[in-house]
Coordinates of C-alpha atoms and ligand atoms in Angstrom, one line a residue:
M1 CA 102.1 134.4 57.9
S2 CA 101.0 137.9 57.6
A3 CA 100.5 140.7 59.7
G4 CA 96.5 141.8 59.5
F5 CA 96.4 137.5 59.8
Q6 CA 97.1 137.3 63.1
S7 CA 95.4 140.4 63.8
D8 CA 93.0 139.1 62.4
F9 CA 92.7 136.3 64.7
K10 CA 93.4 137.4 67.8
E11 CA 90.4 139.8 67.0
Q12 CA 88.5 137.2 66.2
V13 CA 88.8 135.5 70.2
R14 CA 89.1 138.4 71.8
T15 CA 85.1 139.1 70.4
Q16 CA 84.7 135.6 71.1
T17 CA 86.2 134.9 75.1
D18 CA 84.1 137.1 77.7
L19 CA 86.0 138.5 80.4
V20 CA 83.6 138.4 83.6
N21 CA 83.2 134.5 82.0
L22 CA 86.9 134.2 81.9
V23 CA 87.8 136.4 85.2
S24 CA 84.9 134.2 87.3
E25 CA 86.9 130.6 86.8
G26 CA 89.5 131.4 89.8
V27 CA 87.7 134.4 91.3
A28 CA 84.0 134.7 92.7
L29 CA 82.6 138.5 90.7
T30 CA 79.7 140.9 92.8
A31 CA 77.6 142.3 90.1
Q32 CA 77.6 146.3 91.2
R33 CA 76.1 149.3 88.9
G34 CA 73.8 146.3 87.0
G35 CA 76.7 144.3 86.2
R36 CA 78.5 147.0 84.1
E37 CA 80.8 146.5 86.0
Y38 CA 82.0 143.2 89.2
V39 CA 84.5 143.1 91.5
G40 CA 86.3 140.6 93.9
L41 CA 90.1 140.0 95.2
C42 CA 92.4 140.4 93.2
P43 CA 94.4 137.3 92.0
F44 CA 97.4 139.4 91.5
H45 CA 98.3 140.9 95.4
D46 CA 97.5 139.6 98.6
D47 CA 94.4 141.3 99.0
H48 CA 91.1 141.4 101.4
N49 CA 89.4 144.3 100.2
P50 CA 88.1 143.5 97.2
S51 CA 89.9 145.7 94.6
F52 CA 89.9 143.5 92.0
R53 CA 87.5 145.3 88.9
V54 CA 86.0 144.0 85.3
Y55 CA 83.9 146.1 83.4
A56 CA 82.2 143.9 81.6
E57 CA 81.2 146.6 78.6
Q58 CA 84.9 147.6 77.5
Q59 CA 86.3 143.8 78.6
S60 CA 88.7 144.8 80.5
Y61 CA 89.4 144.9 84.5
R62 CA 91.7 146.8 87.1
C63 CA 93.5 146.4 90.1
W64 CA 93.4 149.9 92.1
V65 CA 95.4 148.3 94.6
C66 CA 98.5 146.5 92.6
D67 CA 97.5 148.5 89.6
E68 CA 97.3 145.5 87.1
G69 CA 95.3 145.8 84.3
G70 CA 94.5 145.1 80.5
D71 CA 92.7 142.6 78.9
C72 CA 91.7 139.0 77.9
F73 CA 94.8 137.7 76.8
S74 CA 97.1 139.9 79.9
F75 CA 94.7 139.0 81.9
V76 CA 95.6 135.2 81.1
M77 CA 99.5 136.3 80.1
K78 CA 99.1 137.4 83.8
R79 CA 97.2 134.1 85.7
D80 CA 99.5 131.9 83.5
L81 CA 102.7 133.1 83.6
I82 CA 102.4 132.4 79.9
N83 CA 103.2 134.2 76.5
F84 CA 101.3 136.2 74.3
R85 CA 100.5 134.2 72.3
E86 CA 100.3 131.5 74.2
A87 CA 97.7 132.8 75.7
L88 CA 96.4 133.3 72.2
E89 CA 96.2 129.6 71.6
Y90 CA 94.7 129.3 75.5
L91 CA 92.3 131.2 74.6
A92 CA 91.0 129.9 71.3
E93 CA 90.8 126.7 72.4
R94 CA 88.5 128.0 74.8
A95 CA 86.7 129.5 73.2
G96 CA 86.6 126.6 70.5
I97 CA 88.4 128.3 67.7
E98 CA 90.5 126.9 65.7
I99 CA 94.1 127.9 65.5
P100 CA 95.1 128.4 61.7
K101 CA 97.9 126.3 61.7
H102 CA 100.1 128.6 60.1
S103 CA 100.0 130.6 62.7
R104 CA 101.2 127.6 65.0
S105 CA 104.2 128.6 66.8
N106 CA 107.3 126.9 65.7
R107 CA 110.5 126.3 66.6
N108 CA 112.6 123.5 64.6
S109 CA 114.8 120.5 65.7
N110 CA 115.7 119.1 63.5
G111 CA 114.3 119.8 60.7
I112 CA 110.5 118.8 62.3
S113 CA 108.8 121.7 63.6
N114 CA 106.7 121.3 67.1
A115 CA 103.6 121.5 65.2
D116 CA 104.3 118.5 63.2
L117 CA 105.3 116.9 66.3
Y118 CA 102.1 117.6 68.1
E119 CA 99.9 116.2 64.6
I120 CA 101.7 113.8 65.4
L121 CA 101.3 112.8 68.9
L122 CA 97.3 113.5 68.5
W123 CA 97.5 111.2 65.6
A124 CA 98.8 108.3 67.4
E125 CA 97.2 109.6 70.6
S126 CA 93.3 108.6 68.5
L127 CA 95.0 105.3 66.9
F128 CA 96.0 103.8 70.4
H129 CA 92.7 105.0 72.0
N130 CA 90.9 102.9 68.9
S131 CA 93.2 100.3 69.5
L132 CA 91.8 99.8 73.0
V133 CA 87.6 100.5 72.8
K134 CA 87.4 99.4 69.3
T135 CA 89.8 96.4 68.4
E136 CA 89.6 93.0 68.9
Q137 CA 93.0 93.2 70.1
G138 CA 92.7 95.4 72.5
K139 CA 90.5 93.7 74.5
E140 CA 92.2 92.2 77.3
A141 CA 93.2 96.1 77.4
L142 CA 90.2 97.3 78.0
D143 CA 89.3 94.2 79.9
Y144 CA 91.5 95.3 82.2
M145 CA 91.1 98.8 83.1
L146 CA 87.9 98.0 83.1
D147 CA 88.7 96.2 86.2
R148 CA 91.0 98.6 87.6
G149 CA 88.6 100.4 88.7
F150 CA 89.1 103.1 84.9
S151 CA 85.7 103.7 84.2
Q152 CA 84.1 103.7 80.9
E153 CA 83.7 107.5 80.8
T154 CA 87.4 107.9 82.4
I155 CA 88.5 106.2 79.6
L156 CA 87.6 108.3 77.1
Q157 CA 88.2 111.5 78.8
F158 CA 92.3 111.2 78.8
R159 CA 91.6 109.5 75.7
I160 CA 93.4 105.8 76.9
G161 CA 94.5 103.6 74.3
Y162 CA 96.7 100.8 73.4
H163 CA 99.8 100.0 71.4
P164 CA 98.9 96.5 69.5
K165 CA 101.7 93.7 70.5
D166 CA 103.7 93.9 67.0
W167 CA 107.1 95.7 66.9
N168 CA 106.4 97.7 63.6
W169 CA 102.4 98.5 64.1
I170 CA 102.5 102.7 64.2
Q171 CA 105.4 102.3 61.3
N172 CA 102.7 100.0 60.0
Q173 CA 100.5 102.4 60.6
S174 CA 101.9 105.6 59.4
Q175 CA 102.3 104.5 55.7
G176 CA 104.7 106.9 54.8
R177 CA 102.5 110.1 56.2
F178 CA 105.0 111.0 58.4
S179 CA 109.1 110.0 57.9
H180 CA 110.8 107.7 59.8
E181 CA 112.5 110.4 62.0
A182 CA 109.7 112.9 62.3
L183 CA 108.1 109.6 64.4
R184 CA 111.4 109.1 66.3
T185 CA 111.8 112.9 67.8
A186 CA 107.7 112.0 68.3
G187 CA 109.5 108.8 70.5
L188 CA 107.1 106.7 68.5
I189 CA 109.5 104.3 67.7
A190 CA 113.8 104.3 68.0
K191 CA 116.4 103.1 65.9
R192 CA 117.6 99.1 65.8
D193 CA 121.3 98.8 66.7
G194 CA 123.1 97.7 63.8
N195 CA 121.1 100.8 62.4
D196 CA 119.1 97.9 60.4
G197 CA 115.9 100.6 60.4
Y198 CA 113.8 101.2 63.1
Y199 CA 110.6 98.9 66.4
D200 CA 108.1 101.1 68.0
H201 CA 109.3 101.9 71.5
F202 CA 105.6 101.1 73.1
V203 CA 104.6 97.6 72.9
D204 CA 101.4 95.3 74.4
R205 CA 101.1 98.4 76.3
V206 CA 98.1 100.7 77.9
M207 CA 98.9 104.0 76.8
F208 CA 99.0 107.4 78.5
P209 CA 98.8 110.3 76.4
I210 CA 100.5 113.3 78.9
R211 CA 99.9 116.3 77.8
D212 CA 101.0 120.6 78.8
K213 CA 98.2 123.6 80.2
Q214 CA 97.3 124.4 76.9
K215 CA 96.6 120.7 76.7
R216 CA 98.1 119.3 73.8
T217 CA 99.4 116.4 73.5
V218 CA 103.4 116.0 74.4
A219 CA 104.0 112.1 75.7
F220 CA 102.6 109.0 76.4
G221 CA 103.0 107.1 80.1
G222 CA 103.1 102.7 78.8
R223 CA 101.6 100.9 81.1
A224 CA 102.6 96.2 80.9
L225 CA 99.5 94.4 81.4
P226 CA 100.9 92.0 84.3
G227 CA 102.8 89.1 83.4
S228 CA 102.7 90.1 79.9
D229 CA 106.3 89.9 78.3
A230 CA 106.8 93.3 78.3
E231 CA 106.6 93.3 82.0
N232 CA 109.7 92.4 82.2
K233 CA 111.1 95.9 79.9
G234 CA 109.7 97.8 83.4
K235 CA 106.1 98.0 84.5
Y236 CA 105.7 101.8 83.2
Q237 CA 107.9 103.2 80.0
N238 CA 107.2 106.8 79.6
S239 CA 108.1 108.2 75.9
P240 CA 111.6 109.9 75.5
E241 CA 112.4 113.5 76.2
G242 CA 111.9 115.9 73.2
P243 CA 111.3 119.1 73.0
L244 CA 108.0 119.0 73.7
F245 CA 108.3 116.6 77.1
S246 CA 110.7 117.8 79.8
K247 CA 109.4 115.2 82.7
S248 CA 111.1 117.7 85.3
R249 CA 109.0 120.7 83.5
L250 CA 105.8 119.1 83.1
L251 CA 102.8 117.8 85.6
Y252 CA 100.7 115.3 84.6
G253 CA 97.2 116.3 84.3
L254 CA 97.6 120.1 84.9
D255 CA 95.5 120.4 82.1
V256 CA 92.6 119.3 84.2
A257 CA 93.5 120.7 87.4
R258 CA 95.0 123.9 87.0
D259 CA 91.1 125.3 87.2
G260 CA 90.5 123.6 90.6
I261 CA 93.9 124.4 92.0
F262 CA 93.9 128.4 91.3
R263 CA 90.4 128.4 92.8
T264 CA 91.3 125.8 95.6
K265 CA 94.6 128.1 96.0
T266 CA 96.0 124.2 96.7
A267 CA 97.9 121.7 95.3
I268 CA 98.1 117.9 95.6
V269 CA 101.2 115.9 93.6
V270 CA 101.0 112.2 93.2
E271 CA 104.0 110.1 91.9
G272 CA 102.8 109.0 88.0
Y273 CA 98.7 109.1 85.7
T274 CA 97.3 106.3 87.5
D275 CA 96.9 107.6 90.5
C276 CA 96.8 110.7 89.2
I277 CA 93.7 109.6 87.4
T278 CA 92.0 108.1 89.7
C279 CA 91.9 111.3 92.0
Q280 CA 90.7 113.2 89.3
Q281 CA 88.3 110.0 88.9
L282 CA 87.2 110.6 92.2
G283 CA 86.4 114.3 91.2
M284 CA 89.7 115.8 93.8
V285 CA 90.1 118.6 91.1
N286 CA 93.2 120.0 92.8
V287 CA 95.7 117.1 91.9
V288 CA 99.0 116.4 89.4
G289 CA 101.5 113.8 89.2
V290 CA 104.8 114.1 88.3
L291 CA 106.1 111.2 86.1
G292 CA 109.3 109.3 86.7
T293 CA 111.3 112.2 88.5
S294 CA 110.5 113.6 92.1
L295 CA 109.4 117.0 92.5
T296 CA 111.8 119.3 90.8
E297 CA 112.4 123.9 91.6
M298 CA 110.5 123.5 87.9
H299 CA 107.8 121.6 89.5
V300 CA 107.3 124.4 92.0
Q301 CA 108.0 127.3 90.2
E302 CA 105.1 126.0 88.1
L303 CA 102.8 125.0 90.8
K304 CA 103.4 127.9 92.9
R305 CA 101.1 129.8 89.7
F306 CA 98.4 128.1 90.5
A307 CA 98.7 127.2 94.4
D308 CA 100.1 128.6 97.9
K309 CA 100.0 124.9 99.3
V310 CA 101.4 122.3 98.0
I311 CA 100.7 118.2 99.4
L312 CA 103.3 115.9 97.7
V313 CA 101.9 112.4 98.9
F314 CA 103.6 109.6 99.6
D315 CA 103.9 106.0 99.8
G316 CA 104.3 105.2 103.1
D317 CA 107.0 102.7 102.9
D318 CA 111.1 104.1 103.3
A319 CA 111.3 105.3 100.0
G320 CA 108.6 107.6 100.5
Q321 CA 109.8 108.5 103.5
N322 CA 113.7 109.5 102.0
A323 CA 111.7 111.6 99.2
A324 CA 109.7 113.3 102.0
D325 CA 113.5 114.7 103.5
R326 CA 115.0 115.3 99.9
A327 CA 111.6 117.5 98.9
I328 CA 111.7 119.3 102.7
S329 CA 115.5 120.5 102.0
K330 CA 114.9 121.6 98.3
F331 CA 111.8 123.6 99.0
L332 CA 112.5 124.8 102.7
S333 CA 113.5 128.3 101.6
Q334 CA 110.7 128.7 98.4
E335 CA 107.9 131.2 100.0
V336 CA 105.3 127.5 99.9
D337 CA 103.0 126.2 102.2
L338 CA 105.0 122.6 101.6
R339 CA 103.1 119.7 103.8
I340 CA 103.5 116.5 103.3
L341 CA 101.4 112.6 103.6
A342 CA 102.7 109.9 103.8
L343 CA 99.7 107.2 103.6
P344 CA 99.4 103.8 105.8
D345 CA 101.2 100.4 105.1
G346 CA 103.0 101.3 101.9
L347 CA 99.7 102.4 100.1
D348 CA 99.5 103.9 97.1
P349 CA 96.2 106.9 96.7
A350 CA 94.4 104.5 94.1
E351 CA 95.0 101.5 96.7
Y352 CA 94.3 103.5 99.7
I353 CA 90.4 104.8 98.6
E354 CA 90.1 101.5 97.3
Q355 CA 90.3 100.0 101.3
N356 CA 89.1 103.5 102.9
S357 CA 86.7 105.8 100.9
L358 CA 87.6 109.3 99.2
E359 CA 86.0 110.8 102.5
K360 CA 88.6 109.6 104.6
F361 CA 91.9 110.1 101.5
Q362 CA 90.7 113.4 101.9
D363 CA 90.7 114.2 105.0
L364 CA 94.2 113.3 105.3
V365 CA 94.3 115.2 102.7
T366 CA 93.4 117.8 104.9
N367 CA 95.3 117.1 107.6
A368 CA 98.9 116.7 105.7
K369 CA 101.4 118.2 108.2
E370 CA 103.7 120.7 107.8
A371 CA 106.7 119.3 106.6
W372 CA 108.7 120.3 108.9
D373 CA 106.5 119.0 111.6
F374 CA 106.3 115.4 109.6
K375 CA 109.9 115.7 109.6
F376 CA 110.1 116.7 112.9
V377 CA 106.7 114.4 113.9
A378 CA 109.4 111.3 111.8
C379 CA 112.7 111.6 114.1
L380 CA 110.0 111.9 117.0
E381 CA 109.6 108.8 116.2
K382 CA 112.3 107.5 116.3
Y383 CA 114.8 108.6 118.7
G384 CA 112.2 109.8 121.6
T385 CA 112.0 112.3 124.1
E386 CA 112.9 110.7 126.7
S387 CA 117.2 111.0 127.4
L388 CA 118.9 114.1 126.5
D389 CA 121.0 111.8 123.8
S390 CA 117.6 111.3 121.8
C391 CA 116.5 115.1 122.0
E392 CA 120.1 115.7 120.6
R393 CA 119.6 113.6 118.3
I394 CA 116.4 115.1 116.7
L395 CA 118.5 118.4 117.3
N396 CA 121.1 117.2 115.2
E397 CA 118.9 115.9 112.0
M398 CA 116.9 118.4 112.1
L399 CA 119.9 120.9 112.0
E400 CA 120.9 119.1 109.5
L401 CA 118.0 119.0 107.2
L402 CA 118.0 122.7 107.4
S403 CA 121.3 123.3 106.5
L404 CA 121.0 121.6 103.1
S405 CA 118.4 124.1 101.7
P406 CA 120.4 126.4 99.8
G407 CA 119.3 130.3 100.4
L408 CA 117.6 130.0 102.9
A409 CA 120.8 131.8 105.2
G410 CA 119.4 134.4 107.6
S411 CA 115.8 134.5 105.8
V412 CA 112.7 134.9 107.7
R413 CA 112.2 131.6 107.5
E414 CA 115.1 130.6 108.6
N415 CA 114.4 132.5 111.6
M416 CA 110.6 131.0 112.8
I417 CA 112.3 127.8 112.2
L418 CA 114.8 127.7 114.6
G419 CA 112.0 129.0 116.5
R420 CA 110.0 126.9 116.4
L421 CA 112.1 124.7 116.8
E422 CA 113.0 126.4 119.9
N423 CA 109.9 125.8 121.5
R424 CA 108.8 122.3 120.3
L425 CA 112.4 121.3 121.6
G426 CA 112.7 123.3 125.0
V427 CA 116.6 123.8 123.8
S428 CA 117.4 127.1 123.3
E429 CA 117.5 129.7 120.6
I430 CA 121.3 130.4 121.1
V431 CA 122.2 127.1 121.9
I432 CA 120.5 126.0 118.1
R433 CA 122.0 127.9 116.9
Q434 CA 125.1 127.9 117.5
K435 CA 124.7 124.0 117.2
Y436 CA 123.4 125.2 113.4
K437 CA 126.3 127.5 112.9
E438 CA 128.7 124.5 113.4
I439 CA 126.6 121.8 111.2
R440 CA 126.7 125.1 108.6
K441 CA 130.4 124.8 108.9
Q442 CA 130.8 121.7 109.5
K443 CA 129.1 120.7 105.7
R444 CA 131.0 123.8 104.1
T445 CA 134.7 121.5 105.9
T446 CA 133.7 119.0 103.9
S447 CA 132.5 119.9 100.9
R448 CA 136.1 120.7 100.2
P449 CA 137.7 117.2 100.1
Q450 CA 141.1 119.3 100.6
T451 CA 140.5 120.7 103.6
Q452 CA 141.2 119.2 107.1
M453 CA 138.2 118.5 109.7
Q454 CA 138.8 121.1 112.5
S455 CA 136.4 121.0 115.9
P456 CA 135.7 125.1 116.5
A457 CA 136.6 125.8 120.0
G458 CA 133.9 124.9 123.2
F459 CA 131.9 122.4 121.4
K460 CA 133.5 119.4 122.2
D461 CA 131.3 115.7 122.9
N462 CA 131.0 116.5 126.5
N463 CA 130.5 120.4 126.5
R464 CA 127.0 119.2 124.5
Q465 CA 124.6 117.5 126.7
R466 CA 125.8 120.4 129.3
R467 CA 124.1 123.2 127.5
I468 CA 121.3 121.4 125.7
D469 CA 120.5 120.8 129.2
P470 CA 116.6 121.4 129.8
Q471 CA 116.6 121.2 133.9
Q472 CA 119.3 124.7 134.1
G473 CA 116.1 126.6 134.7
E474 CA 117.8 130.0 135.1
F475 CA 119.9 129.5 132.1
K476 CA 117.7 128.7 130.4
S477 CA 115.8 131.6 131.1
I478 CA 118.1 134.2 130.4
L479 CA 118.2 132.7 127.0
K480 CA 115.2 132.4 126.6
K481 CA 115.0 135.9 127.0
S482 CA 116.7 136.5 123.0
Q483 CA 113.2 135.4 122.4
K484 CA 110.6 137.5 123.8
Y485 CA 112.6 140.3 122.4
D486 CA 112.6 138.8 118.7
L487 CA 108.5 138.1 119.8
A488 CA 108.9 142.5 120.5
E489 CA 110.4 143.5 117.9
Q490 CA 108.1 141.5 115.8
E491 CA 104.9 143.2 117.7
L492 CA 105.4 146.6 117.7
L493 CA 105.5 145.6 114.1
E494 CA 102.1 144.7 114.0
I495 CA 100.7 147.2 116.0
I496 CA 102.0 149.8 113.8
L497 CA 100.8 148.5 111.1
S498 CA 97.3 147.6 112.3
A499 CA 97.0 151.1 114.4
P500 CA 99.3 153.0 112.4
Q501 CA 97.6 156.3 114.3
W502 CA 100.9 155.2 118.0
I503 CA 103.1 155.9 115.3
E504 CA 103.5 158.8 117.3
K505 CA 104.4 157.3 120.6
I506 CA 105.7 154.6 119.0
Q507 CA 108.5 156.9 117.8
Q508 CA 109.3 159.4 121.0
Q509 CA 109.6 155.6 122.3
V510 CA 111.5 153.7 120.5
S511 CA 113.7 153.9 117.9
V512 CA 115.2 151.9 115.2
Q513 CA 118.6 150.9 116.9
D514 CA 117.0 149.1 119.2
F515 CA 115.4 145.8 116.8
E516 CA 118.2 144.0 116.5
H517 CA 116.6 141.5 113.4
Q518 CA 117.3 143.6 110.4
V519 CA 115.0 142.8 107.7
R520 CA 111.8 144.2 110.7
A521 CA 114.8 147.1 111.5
E522 CA 114.1 148.6 107.3
L523 CA 110.3 147.7 108.1
L524 CA 110.7 150.3 110.6
Q525 CA 112.4 152.6 109.1
F526 CA 110.2 152.6 106.3
C527 CA 106.7 152.9 108.9
F528 CA 109.1 155.9 110.7
D529 CA 110.0 157.7 107.2
M530 CA 106.5 157.1 106.5
A531 CA 105.3 159.2 109.2
E532 CA 107.8 162.1 108.8
Q533 CA 106.1 162.5 105.5
G534 CA 102.6 162.6 106.7
Q535 CA 101.5 159.6 105.7
E536 CA 100.2 156.5 107.6
P537 CA 102.2 153.9 107.6
S538 CA 99.0 151.1 107.3
Y539 CA 99.1 148.2 106.0
H540 CA 98.0 149.1 103.1
N541 CA 100.1 152.3 102.8
V542 CA 102.8 149.9 103.6
T543 CA 102.8 147.5 100.8
I544 CA 102.0 149.6 98.6
A545 CA 104.8 152.0 99.0
L546 CA 106.9 148.8 99.5
E547 CA 109.0 147.7 96.5
D548 CA 111.8 146.0 97.8
P549 CA 110.3 141.9 97.8
E550 CA 111.9 140.9 101.4
L551 CA 110.6 143.8 103.3
K552 CA 106.7 143.3 101.6
R553 CA 106.9 139.5 102.3
L554 CA 107.9 140.0 105.8
A555 CA 104.9 143.1 105.6
Q556 CA 103.0 140.2 104.5
R557 CA 103.4 138.0 107.5
I558 CA 103.2 140.5 109.8
D559 CA 99.4 141.3 108.2
E560 CA 98.4 138.1 108.7
I561 CA 99.9 137.3 111.6
S562 CA 97.8 140.7 113.7
R563 CA 94.9 139.7 111.4
E564 CA 94.6 136.4 113.5
K565 CA 95.5 138.1 116.8
K566 CA 93.3 140.4 115.7
I567 CA 95.6 143.4 117.3
A568 CA 93.7 145.9 115.5
E569 CA 90.7 144.6 117.8
K570 CA 92.9 145.0 121.0
M571 CA 94.1 148.7 120.1
R572 CA 90.9 149.3 119.6
N573 CA 89.5 148.7 122.9
A574 CA 89.5 150.5 126.4
E575 CA 89.3 147.4 128.6
Q576 CA 92.7 146.7 127.3
L577 CA 94.5 149.9 128.6
H578 CA 97.2 150.6 130.2
E579 CA 96.3 151.8 134.0
E580 CA 99.3 154.8 134.3
T581 CA 99.7 156.0 130.8
S582 CA 96.6 155.0 128.8
I583 CA 98.9 153.1 126.1
P584 CA 96.9 150.1 125.1
I585 CA 98.0 147.5 127.5
L586 CA 99.5 145.4 123.9
L587 CA 101.8 148.4 122.7
Y588 CA 103.2 149.5 126.6
H589 CA 103.7 145.9 127.4
A590 CA 106.6 145.8 123.6
L591 CA 107.6 149.2 124.0
D592 CA 108.6 148.3 127.6
I593 CA 110.5 145.0 127.4
L594 CA 112.8 146.4 124.2
K595 CA 113.3 149.6 126.7
F596 CA 114.6 146.8 128.7
R597 CA 116.6 145.4 126.3
R598 CA 118.2 149.2 125.7
M599 CA 118.7 148.9 128.9
E600 CA 119.9 146.3 129.4
M601 CA 122.0 146.3 126.6
E602 CA 124.0 149.4 128.1
K603 CA 124.9 147.4 131.6
E604 CA 125.8 145.0 129.6
N605 CA 128.3 147.5 127.8
L606 CA 129.9 147.9 131.3
A607 CA 130.1 145.7 133.1
A608 CA 131.7 142.5 130.5
K609 CA 134.9 145.0 129.5
G610 CA 136.3 141.7 126.6
R611 CA 133.9 139.2 128.8
T612 CA 131.7 138.0 125.5
Q613 CA 129.0 137.6 128.0
I614 CA 126.9 134.3 125.9
S615 CA 130.3 132.4 126.4
T616 CA 129.7 132.4 129.8
F617 CA 126.5 131.1 129.8
T618 CA 127.2 128.6 127.0
S619 CA 130.0 126.9 129.3
G620 CA 126.8 126.9 131.6
E621 CA 129.0 128.2 134.7
L622 CA 127.5 131.8 135.5
S623 CA 129.4 134.5 137.2
D624 CA 127.9 136.4 139.7
S625 CA 127.5 139.8 137.9
D626 CA 125.7 137.2 135.1
R627 CA 123.5 135.9 138.5
E628 CA 122.8 140.1 139.9
L629 CA 121.5 140.1 136.6
L630 CA 119.5 136.6 136.0
K631 CA 118.0 138.4 139.7
Q632 CA 117.6 141.8 138.0
A633 CA 116.0 140.6 135.1
S634 CA 113.6 137.5 137.3
Q635 CA 112.6 141.2 139.2
F636 CA 111.7 142.9 135.9
H637 CA 109.8 140.1 135.0
T638 CA 107.8 140.7 138.0
M639 CA 107.3 144.1 137.5
R640 CA 106.4 143.8 134.4
A641 CA 103.6 140.8 134.8
G642 CA 101.8 143.4 137.4
H643 CA 100.8 145.3 134.5
K644 CA 98.6 142.6 132.7
K645 CA 95.3 142.3 133.8
Ligands
ZN701 ZN1 95.4 143.9 93.0

């Protein structure tokens, strides 16, 4: 292929693609300057003020915040995370331009190119489809499909087909057009035992083409008709994995649902192609299916390109619960809002919609529980909350699950989860953290088979109940302080990013050493540095300047929370000023808590002398000096309560 040929083709695709139209698929654009420019929220960063501009005349785009820019090819490459060739093919197909055969990607496997395989699969798809909708031998299968609620349009749209009851059918249809080796590589036929020729892989089955996200058929799913001989070999049968098809990578229906997912930022994942088609047929635009496997890391990576939220839908039986457990531990550490919906009475989505309604199903989807909550509620149902014993079982099971998640250790997310456990169970965070440490240690020990199990000191069984006894109010309140400090650190950052004009005041009263949380301390340092250089550390300025992805994520989360809490408004509101100092109460409060901690730490250092405070507290025995500290803390809280309105 000459380079000239490719560049002609590229220019042809470019001139027949309208960038404004292309961007509009996922971004709401507003026309400006008489339609010569368009603005919208940037799809490539967390944009709150429209910073993304599309220039209609130049057919180019640029985001003035994250500095992304380019033409239709770079836009699709960035949006779908695909390479140039894939973008070229995608846009060509979108514009209805035929892709020159010799321009297709050609990665060989045993002499048969991928282009050959696509051609074979497309050919087979037409054969199967014809055999279902136009032939006598496909009539029973067609009736069955219509009976199951698949509409004519759906059968046409998804090119559903039928492989007749004949073990040589596809080979005979080929009539030497494709070699046996090529048909075998395409997954349509298999070798007989003893090297005695071939047989068709799918026989007497309804055939569902499986497409990749560029709408190319890469495999088939075959469903046996009820009561047929084929059913004995399994109700569902997929193409074997090959050069084009990997079930741990491919999401069924993504070719149809991609734009819907991109628009709604939400992906609904069901099990299998029939459920997926049923939902799509009913107008749900963002549904995909997994094929004979649970959701994998690669699936999630793929979905994260389009969606912020992923909702897994399971049949509400034990298998569904187990699948949910696996998904939670696998994806807990991922930056994705994972939700889980277990359908009642073990129904699958198609059955549920049939017995209830689409609206009811959509309600369930909208209200699907956050994965972690889902697990928590399942535990509550299993153990109840009445006794201390049940409380401990729940804690154990939740922490066990948490400890299974690789890559979570020490993350902001882990902190949030532990904090939430504290709120839900009323067990102090320090106790939870110690327990968690113990479980992780045990996990490490048991994963090393030769080492002897050792129970860490101070964690004997008879101590457990006492440590989580909610009756010990005093004990709990002092431990609860750690969360209060956490919150104060968090709130101070919220204030800085949304009301950066206060930075000088803040710098005068607290230092980075007053922060305990490592990542938050780094962000605070960053804001201070910025102020030193004469720049306001607003969220906007900070996110542009930040390079560390973890700090960036933290800043984003803080910004989201402060928007929810309307921090900027509260900081402006004169009624919320502290009377004596004229500092906004919110800021006064946060500074106050952090200063108190500093004071307390200094006192503790003096008083403790070789004795660690926490070990005494957790053993449940309070010394006189501890009681004195508690008293002081309580006095301080009473005093501070007076500052509030
Ligand atoms: Zn941007």
